mmCIF file of C-alpha atoms and ligand atoms in Angstrom:
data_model
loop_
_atom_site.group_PDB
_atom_site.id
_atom_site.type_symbol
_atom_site.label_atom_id
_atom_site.label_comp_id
_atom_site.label_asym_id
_atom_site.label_seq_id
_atom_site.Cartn_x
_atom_site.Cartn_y
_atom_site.Cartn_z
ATOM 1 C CA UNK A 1 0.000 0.000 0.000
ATOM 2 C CA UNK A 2 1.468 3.157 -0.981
ATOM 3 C CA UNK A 3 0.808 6.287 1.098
ATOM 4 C CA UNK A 4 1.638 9.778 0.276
ATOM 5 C CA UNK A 5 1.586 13.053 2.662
ATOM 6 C CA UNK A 6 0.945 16.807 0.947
ATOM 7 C CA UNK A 7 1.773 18.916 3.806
ATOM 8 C CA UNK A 8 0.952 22.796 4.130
ATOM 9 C CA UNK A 9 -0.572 25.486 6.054
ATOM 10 C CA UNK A 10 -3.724 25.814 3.676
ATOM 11 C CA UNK A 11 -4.451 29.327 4.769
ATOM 12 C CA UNK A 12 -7.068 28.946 2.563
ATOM 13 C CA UNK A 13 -6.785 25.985 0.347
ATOM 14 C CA UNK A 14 -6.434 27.276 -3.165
ATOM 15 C CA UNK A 15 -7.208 25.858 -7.104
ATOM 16 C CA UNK A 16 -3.446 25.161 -7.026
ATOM 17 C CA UNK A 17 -3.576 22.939 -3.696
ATOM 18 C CA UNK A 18 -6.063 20.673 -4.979
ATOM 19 C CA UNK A 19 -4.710 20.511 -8.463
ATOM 20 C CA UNK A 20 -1.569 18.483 -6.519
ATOM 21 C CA UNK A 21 -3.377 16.677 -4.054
ATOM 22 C CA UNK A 22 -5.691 15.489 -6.538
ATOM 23 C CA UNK A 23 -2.946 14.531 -8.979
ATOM 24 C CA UNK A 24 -1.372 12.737 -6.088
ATOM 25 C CA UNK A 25 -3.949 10.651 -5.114
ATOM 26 C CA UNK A 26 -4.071 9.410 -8.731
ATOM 27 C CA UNK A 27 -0.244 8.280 -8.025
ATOM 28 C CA UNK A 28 -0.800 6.596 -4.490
ATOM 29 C CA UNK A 29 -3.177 4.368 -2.506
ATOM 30 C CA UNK A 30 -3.763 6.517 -0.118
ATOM 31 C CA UNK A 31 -2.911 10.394 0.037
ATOM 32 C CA UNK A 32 -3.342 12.622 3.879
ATOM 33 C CA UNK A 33 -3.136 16.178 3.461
ATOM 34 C CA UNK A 34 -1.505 17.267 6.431
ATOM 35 C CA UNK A 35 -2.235 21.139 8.189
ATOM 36 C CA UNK A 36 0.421 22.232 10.067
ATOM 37 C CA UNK A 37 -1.204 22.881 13.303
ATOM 38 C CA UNK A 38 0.323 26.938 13.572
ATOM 39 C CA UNK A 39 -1.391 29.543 14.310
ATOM 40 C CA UNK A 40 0.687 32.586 12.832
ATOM 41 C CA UNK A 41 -0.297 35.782 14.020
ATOM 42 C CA UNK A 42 -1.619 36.680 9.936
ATOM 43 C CA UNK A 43 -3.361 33.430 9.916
ATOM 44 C CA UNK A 44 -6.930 34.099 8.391
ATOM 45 C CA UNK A 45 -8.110 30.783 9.665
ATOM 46 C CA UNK A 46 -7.096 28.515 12.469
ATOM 47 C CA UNK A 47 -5.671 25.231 11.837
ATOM 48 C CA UNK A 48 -9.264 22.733 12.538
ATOM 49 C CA UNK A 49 -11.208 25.488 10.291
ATOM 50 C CA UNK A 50 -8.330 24.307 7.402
ATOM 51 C CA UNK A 51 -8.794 21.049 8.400
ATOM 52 C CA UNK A 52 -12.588 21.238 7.814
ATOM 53 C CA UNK A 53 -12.530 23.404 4.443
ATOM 54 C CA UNK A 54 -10.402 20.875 2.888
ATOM 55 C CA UNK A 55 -11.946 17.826 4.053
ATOM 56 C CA UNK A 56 -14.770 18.874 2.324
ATOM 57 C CA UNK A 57 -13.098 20.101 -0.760
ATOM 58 C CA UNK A 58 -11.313 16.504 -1.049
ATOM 59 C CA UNK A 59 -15.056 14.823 -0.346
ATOM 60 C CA UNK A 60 -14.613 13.365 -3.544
ATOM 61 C CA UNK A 61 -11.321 11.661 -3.633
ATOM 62 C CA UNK A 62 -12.108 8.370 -1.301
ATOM 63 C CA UNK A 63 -8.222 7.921 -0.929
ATOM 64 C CA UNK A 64 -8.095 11.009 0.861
ATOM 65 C CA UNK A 65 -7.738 12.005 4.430
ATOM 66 C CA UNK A 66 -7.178 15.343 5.969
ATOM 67 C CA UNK A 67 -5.509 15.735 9.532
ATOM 68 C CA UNK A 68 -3.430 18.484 11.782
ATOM 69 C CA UNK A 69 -0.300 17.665 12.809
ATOM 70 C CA UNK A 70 2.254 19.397 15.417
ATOM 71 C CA UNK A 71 5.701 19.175 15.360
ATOM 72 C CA UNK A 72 8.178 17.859 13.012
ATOM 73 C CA UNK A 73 6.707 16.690 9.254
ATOM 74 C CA UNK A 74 9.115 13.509 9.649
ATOM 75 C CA UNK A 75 7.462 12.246 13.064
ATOM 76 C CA UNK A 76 3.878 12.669 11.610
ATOM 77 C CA UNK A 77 5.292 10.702 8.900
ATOM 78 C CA UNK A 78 6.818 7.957 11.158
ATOM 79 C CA UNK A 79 3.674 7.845 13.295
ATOM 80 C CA UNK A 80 1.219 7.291 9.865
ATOM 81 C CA UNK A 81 3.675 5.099 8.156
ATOM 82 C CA UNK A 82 4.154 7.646 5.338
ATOM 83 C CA UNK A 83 7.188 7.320 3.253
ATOM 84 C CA UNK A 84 6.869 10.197 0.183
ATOM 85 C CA UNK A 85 5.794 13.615 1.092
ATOM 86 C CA UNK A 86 4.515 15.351 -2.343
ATOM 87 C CA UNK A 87 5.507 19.051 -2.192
ATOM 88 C CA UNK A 88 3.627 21.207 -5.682
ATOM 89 C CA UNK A 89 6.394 23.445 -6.972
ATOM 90 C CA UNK A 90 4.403 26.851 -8.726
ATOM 91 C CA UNK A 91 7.993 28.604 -9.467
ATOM 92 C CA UNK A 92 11.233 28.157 -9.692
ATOM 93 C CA UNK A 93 11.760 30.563 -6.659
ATOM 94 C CA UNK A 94 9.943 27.926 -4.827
ATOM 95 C CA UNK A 95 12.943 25.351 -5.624
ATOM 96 C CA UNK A 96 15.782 26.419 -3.218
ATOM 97 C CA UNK A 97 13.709 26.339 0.433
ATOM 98 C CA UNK A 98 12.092 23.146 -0.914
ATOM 99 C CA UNK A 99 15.149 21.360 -2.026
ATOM 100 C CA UNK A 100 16.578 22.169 1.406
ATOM 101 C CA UNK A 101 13.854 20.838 3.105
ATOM 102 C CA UNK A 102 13.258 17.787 1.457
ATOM 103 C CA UNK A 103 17.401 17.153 1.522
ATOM 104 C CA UNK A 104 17.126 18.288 5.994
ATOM 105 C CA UNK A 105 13.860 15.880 5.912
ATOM 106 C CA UNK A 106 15.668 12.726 3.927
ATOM 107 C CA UNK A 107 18.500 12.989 6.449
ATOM 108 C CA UNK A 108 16.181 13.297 9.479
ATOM 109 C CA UNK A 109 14.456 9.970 8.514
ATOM 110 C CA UNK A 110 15.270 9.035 5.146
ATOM 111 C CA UNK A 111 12.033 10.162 4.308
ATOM 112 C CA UNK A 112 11.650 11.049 0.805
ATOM 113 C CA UNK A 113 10.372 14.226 -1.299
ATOM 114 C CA UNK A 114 8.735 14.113 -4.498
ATOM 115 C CA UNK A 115 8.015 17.276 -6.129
ATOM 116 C CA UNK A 116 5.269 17.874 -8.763
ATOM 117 C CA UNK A 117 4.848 20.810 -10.775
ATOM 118 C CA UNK A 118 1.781 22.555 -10.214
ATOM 119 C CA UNK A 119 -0.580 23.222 -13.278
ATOM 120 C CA UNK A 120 0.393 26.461 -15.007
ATOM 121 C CA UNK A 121 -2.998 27.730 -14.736
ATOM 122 C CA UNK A 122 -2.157 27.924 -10.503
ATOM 123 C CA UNK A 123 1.218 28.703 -11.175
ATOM 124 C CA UNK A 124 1.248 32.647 -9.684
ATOM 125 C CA UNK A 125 -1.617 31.515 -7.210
ATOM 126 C CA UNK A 126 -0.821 31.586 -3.167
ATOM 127 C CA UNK A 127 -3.154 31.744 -0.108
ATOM 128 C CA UNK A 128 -0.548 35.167 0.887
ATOM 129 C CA UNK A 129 -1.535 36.602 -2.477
ATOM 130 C CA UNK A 130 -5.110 35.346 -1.726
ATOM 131 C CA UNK A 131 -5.412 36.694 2.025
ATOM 132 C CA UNK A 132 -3.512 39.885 0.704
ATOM 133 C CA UNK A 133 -6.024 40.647 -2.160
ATOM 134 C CA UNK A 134 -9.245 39.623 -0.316
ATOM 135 C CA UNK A 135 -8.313 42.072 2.601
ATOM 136 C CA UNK A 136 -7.670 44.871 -0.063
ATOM 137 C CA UNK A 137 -11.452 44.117 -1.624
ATOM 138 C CA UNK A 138 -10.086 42.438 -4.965
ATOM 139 C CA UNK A 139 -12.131 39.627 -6.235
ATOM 140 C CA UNK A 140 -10.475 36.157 -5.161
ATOM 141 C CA UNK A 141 -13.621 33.500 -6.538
ATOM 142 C CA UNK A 142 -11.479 32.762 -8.544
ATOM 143 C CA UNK A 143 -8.937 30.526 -7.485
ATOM 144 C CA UNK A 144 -10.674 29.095 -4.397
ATOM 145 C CA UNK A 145 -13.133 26.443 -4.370
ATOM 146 C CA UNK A 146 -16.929 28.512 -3.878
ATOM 147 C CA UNK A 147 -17.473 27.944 -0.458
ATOM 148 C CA UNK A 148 -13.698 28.476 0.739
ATOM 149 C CA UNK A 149 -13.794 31.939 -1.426
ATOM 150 C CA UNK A 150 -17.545 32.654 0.502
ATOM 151 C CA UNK A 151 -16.006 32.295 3.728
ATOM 152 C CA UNK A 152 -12.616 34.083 3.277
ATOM 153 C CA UNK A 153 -14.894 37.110 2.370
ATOM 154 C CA UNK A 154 -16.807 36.358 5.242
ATOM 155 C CA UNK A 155 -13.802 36.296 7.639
ATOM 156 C CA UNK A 156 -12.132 39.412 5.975
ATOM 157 C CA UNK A 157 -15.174 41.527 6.620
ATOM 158 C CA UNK A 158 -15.626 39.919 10.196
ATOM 159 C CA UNK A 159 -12.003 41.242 10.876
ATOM 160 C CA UNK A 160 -12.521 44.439 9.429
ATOM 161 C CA UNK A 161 -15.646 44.592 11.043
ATOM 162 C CA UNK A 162 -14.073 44.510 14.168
ATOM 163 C CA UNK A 163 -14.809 40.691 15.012
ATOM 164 C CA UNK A 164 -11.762 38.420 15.480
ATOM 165 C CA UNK A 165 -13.771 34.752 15.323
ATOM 166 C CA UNK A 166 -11.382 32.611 16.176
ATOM 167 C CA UNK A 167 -8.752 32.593 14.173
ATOM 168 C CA UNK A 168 -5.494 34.220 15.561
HETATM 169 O O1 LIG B 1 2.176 25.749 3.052
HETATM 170 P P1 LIG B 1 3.551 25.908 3.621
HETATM 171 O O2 LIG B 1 3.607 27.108 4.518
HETATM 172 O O3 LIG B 1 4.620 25.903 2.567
HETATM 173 O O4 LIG B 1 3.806 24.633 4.546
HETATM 174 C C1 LIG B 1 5.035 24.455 5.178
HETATM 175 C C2 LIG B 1 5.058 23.169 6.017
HETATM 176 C C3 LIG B 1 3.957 23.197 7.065
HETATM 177 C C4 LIG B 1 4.862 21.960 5.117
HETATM 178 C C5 LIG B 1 6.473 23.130 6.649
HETATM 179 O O5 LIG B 1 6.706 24.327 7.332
HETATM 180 C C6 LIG B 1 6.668 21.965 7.588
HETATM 181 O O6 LIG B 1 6.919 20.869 7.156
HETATM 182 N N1 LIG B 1 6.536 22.246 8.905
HETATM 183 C C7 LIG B 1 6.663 21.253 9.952
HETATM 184 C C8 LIG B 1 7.884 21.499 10.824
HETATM 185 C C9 LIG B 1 9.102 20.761 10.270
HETATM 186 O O7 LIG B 1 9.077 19.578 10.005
HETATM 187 N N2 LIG B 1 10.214 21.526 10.088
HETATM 188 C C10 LIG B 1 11.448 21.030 9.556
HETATM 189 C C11 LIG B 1 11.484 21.175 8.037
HETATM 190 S S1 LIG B 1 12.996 20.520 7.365
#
Protein backbone atom coordinates (compact mmCIF):
# COMPACT_ATOMS: atom_id res chain seq x y z
CA UNK A 1 0.00 0.00 0.00
CA UNK A 2 1.47 3.16 -0.98
CA UNK A 3 0.81 6.29 1.10
CA UNK A 4 1.64 9.78 0.28
CA UNK A 5 1.59 13.05 2.66
CA UNK A 6 0.94 16.81 0.95
CA UNK A 7 1.77 18.92 3.81
CA UNK A 8 0.95 22.80 4.13
CA UNK A 9 -0.57 25.49 6.05
CA UNK A 10 -3.72 25.81 3.68
CA UNK A 11 -4.45 29.33 4.77
CA UNK A 12 -7.07 28.95 2.56
CA UNK A 13 -6.78 25.98 0.35
CA UNK A 14 -6.43 27.28 -3.16
CA UNK A 15 -7.21 25.86 -7.10
CA UNK A 16 -3.45 25.16 -7.03
CA UNK A 17 -3.58 22.94 -3.70
CA UNK A 18 -6.06 20.67 -4.98
CA UNK A 19 -4.71 20.51 -8.46
CA UNK A 20 -1.57 18.48 -6.52
CA UNK A 21 -3.38 16.68 -4.05
CA UNK A 22 -5.69 15.49 -6.54
CA UNK A 23 -2.95 14.53 -8.98
CA UNK A 24 -1.37 12.74 -6.09
CA UNK A 25 -3.95 10.65 -5.11
CA UNK A 26 -4.07 9.41 -8.73
CA UNK A 27 -0.24 8.28 -8.02
CA UNK A 28 -0.80 6.60 -4.49
CA UNK A 29 -3.18 4.37 -2.51
CA UNK A 30 -3.76 6.52 -0.12
CA UNK A 31 -2.91 10.39 0.04
CA UNK A 32 -3.34 12.62 3.88
CA UNK A 33 -3.14 16.18 3.46
CA UNK A 34 -1.51 17.27 6.43
CA UNK A 35 -2.24 21.14 8.19
CA UNK A 36 0.42 22.23 10.07
CA UNK A 37 -1.20 22.88 13.30
CA UNK A 38 0.32 26.94 13.57
CA UNK A 39 -1.39 29.54 14.31
CA UNK A 40 0.69 32.59 12.83
CA UNK A 41 -0.30 35.78 14.02
CA UNK A 42 -1.62 36.68 9.94
CA UNK A 43 -3.36 33.43 9.92
CA UNK A 44 -6.93 34.10 8.39
CA UNK A 45 -8.11 30.78 9.66
CA UNK A 46 -7.10 28.51 12.47
CA UNK A 47 -5.67 25.23 11.84
CA UNK A 48 -9.26 22.73 12.54
CA UNK A 49 -11.21 25.49 10.29
CA UNK A 50 -8.33 24.31 7.40
CA UNK A 51 -8.79 21.05 8.40
CA UNK A 52 -12.59 21.24 7.81
CA UNK A 53 -12.53 23.40 4.44
CA UNK A 54 -10.40 20.88 2.89
CA UNK A 55 -11.95 17.83 4.05
CA UNK A 56 -14.77 18.87 2.32
CA UNK A 57 -13.10 20.10 -0.76
CA UNK A 58 -11.31 16.50 -1.05
CA UNK A 59 -15.06 14.82 -0.35
CA UNK A 60 -14.61 13.36 -3.54
CA UNK A 61 -11.32 11.66 -3.63
CA UNK A 62 -12.11 8.37 -1.30
CA UNK A 63 -8.22 7.92 -0.93
CA UNK A 64 -8.10 11.01 0.86
CA UNK A 65 -7.74 12.01 4.43
CA UNK A 66 -7.18 15.34 5.97
CA UNK A 67 -5.51 15.74 9.53
CA UNK A 68 -3.43 18.48 11.78
CA UNK A 69 -0.30 17.66 12.81
CA UNK A 70 2.25 19.40 15.42
CA UNK A 71 5.70 19.17 15.36
CA UNK A 72 8.18 17.86 13.01
CA UNK A 73 6.71 16.69 9.25
CA UNK A 74 9.11 13.51 9.65
CA UNK A 75 7.46 12.25 13.06
CA UNK A 76 3.88 12.67 11.61
CA UNK A 77 5.29 10.70 8.90
CA UNK A 78 6.82 7.96 11.16
CA UNK A 79 3.67 7.85 13.30
CA UNK A 80 1.22 7.29 9.86
CA UNK A 81 3.68 5.10 8.16
CA UNK A 82 4.15 7.65 5.34
CA UNK A 83 7.19 7.32 3.25
CA UNK A 84 6.87 10.20 0.18
CA UNK A 85 5.79 13.61 1.09
CA UNK A 86 4.51 15.35 -2.34
CA UNK A 87 5.51 19.05 -2.19
CA UNK A 88 3.63 21.21 -5.68
CA UNK A 89 6.39 23.45 -6.97
CA UNK A 90 4.40 26.85 -8.73
CA UNK A 91 7.99 28.60 -9.47
CA UNK A 92 11.23 28.16 -9.69
CA UNK A 93 11.76 30.56 -6.66
CA UNK A 94 9.94 27.93 -4.83
CA UNK A 95 12.94 25.35 -5.62
CA UNK A 96 15.78 26.42 -3.22
CA UNK A 97 13.71 26.34 0.43
CA UNK A 98 12.09 23.15 -0.91
CA UNK A 99 15.15 21.36 -2.03
CA UNK A 100 16.58 22.17 1.41
CA UNK A 101 13.85 20.84 3.10
CA UNK A 102 13.26 17.79 1.46
CA UNK A 103 17.40 17.15 1.52
CA UNK A 104 17.13 18.29 5.99
CA UNK A 105 13.86 15.88 5.91
CA UNK A 106 15.67 12.73 3.93
CA UNK A 107 18.50 12.99 6.45
CA UNK A 108 16.18 13.30 9.48
CA UNK A 109 14.46 9.97 8.51
CA UNK A 110 15.27 9.03 5.15
CA UNK A 111 12.03 10.16 4.31
CA UNK A 112 11.65 11.05 0.80
CA UNK A 113 10.37 14.23 -1.30
CA UNK A 114 8.73 14.11 -4.50
CA UNK A 115 8.02 17.28 -6.13
CA UNK A 116 5.27 17.87 -8.76
CA UNK A 117 4.85 20.81 -10.77
CA UNK A 118 1.78 22.55 -10.21
CA UNK A 119 -0.58 23.22 -13.28
CA UNK A 120 0.39 26.46 -15.01
CA UNK A 121 -3.00 27.73 -14.74
CA UNK A 122 -2.16 27.92 -10.50
CA UNK A 123 1.22 28.70 -11.18
CA UNK A 124 1.25 32.65 -9.68
CA UNK A 125 -1.62 31.51 -7.21
CA UNK A 126 -0.82 31.59 -3.17
CA UNK A 127 -3.15 31.74 -0.11
CA UNK A 128 -0.55 35.17 0.89
CA UNK A 129 -1.54 36.60 -2.48
CA UNK A 130 -5.11 35.35 -1.73
CA UNK A 131 -5.41 36.69 2.03
CA UNK A 132 -3.51 39.88 0.70
CA UNK A 133 -6.02 40.65 -2.16
CA UNK A 134 -9.25 39.62 -0.32
CA UNK A 135 -8.31 42.07 2.60
CA UNK A 136 -7.67 44.87 -0.06
CA UNK A 137 -11.45 44.12 -1.62
CA UNK A 138 -10.09 42.44 -4.96
CA UNK A 139 -12.13 39.63 -6.23
CA UNK A 140 -10.48 36.16 -5.16
CA UNK A 141 -13.62 33.50 -6.54
CA UNK A 142 -11.48 32.76 -8.54
CA UNK A 143 -8.94 30.53 -7.48
CA UNK A 144 -10.67 29.09 -4.40
CA UNK A 145 -13.13 26.44 -4.37
CA UNK A 146 -16.93 28.51 -3.88
CA UNK A 147 -17.47 27.94 -0.46
CA UNK A 148 -13.70 28.48 0.74
CA UNK A 149 -13.79 31.94 -1.43
CA UNK A 150 -17.54 32.65 0.50
CA UNK A 151 -16.01 32.30 3.73
CA UNK A 152 -12.62 34.08 3.28
CA UNK A 153 -14.89 37.11 2.37
CA UNK A 154 -16.81 36.36 5.24
CA UNK A 155 -13.80 36.30 7.64
CA UNK A 156 -12.13 39.41 5.98
CA UNK A 157 -15.17 41.53 6.62
CA UNK A 158 -15.63 39.92 10.20
CA UNK A 159 -12.00 41.24 10.88
CA UNK A 160 -12.52 44.44 9.43
CA UNK A 161 -15.65 44.59 11.04
CA UNK A 162 -14.07 44.51 14.17
CA UNK A 163 -14.81 40.69 15.01
CA UNK A 164 -11.76 38.42 15.48
CA UNK A 165 -13.77 34.75 15.32
CA UNK A 166 -11.38 32.61 16.18
CA UNK A 167 -8.75 32.59 14.17
CA UNK A 168 -5.49 34.22 15.56
O1 LIG B 1 2.18 25.75 3.05
P1 LIG B 1 3.55 25.91 3.62
O2 LIG B 1 3.61 27.11 4.52
O3 LIG B 1 4.62 25.90 2.57
O4 LIG B 1 3.81 24.63 4.55
C1 LIG B 1 5.04 24.45 5.18
C2 LIG B 1 5.06 23.17 6.02
C3 LIG B 1 3.96 23.20 7.07
C4 LIG B 1 4.86 21.96 5.12
C5 LIG B 1 6.47 23.13 6.65
O5 LIG B 1 6.71 24.33 7.33
C6 LIG B 1 6.67 21.96 7.59
O6 LIG B 1 6.92 20.87 7.16
N1 LIG B 1 6.54 22.25 8.91
C7 LIG B 1 6.66 21.25 9.95
C8 LIG B 1 7.88 21.50 10.82
C9 LIG B 1 9.10 20.76 10.27
O7 LIG B 1 9.08 19.58 10.01
N2 LIG B 1 10.21 21.53 10.09
C10 LIG B 1 11.45 21.03 9.56
C11 LIG B 1 11.48 21.18 8.04
S1 LIG B 1 13.00 20.52 7.36
Amino acid sequence: MSRAVCPGSFDPVTHGHLDVIGRTGRLFDEVVVAVGNNVSKNALFTPQERVDMLTEACSGWPNVTVALFDGLLVDFCATHDINVIVKGLRLVSDFDYELQMAQMNRELTGVDTVFMPTAPRWSYVSSTLIREIAGLGGDVTAFLPGPIADRTLRRVADRKGGNHPDAA
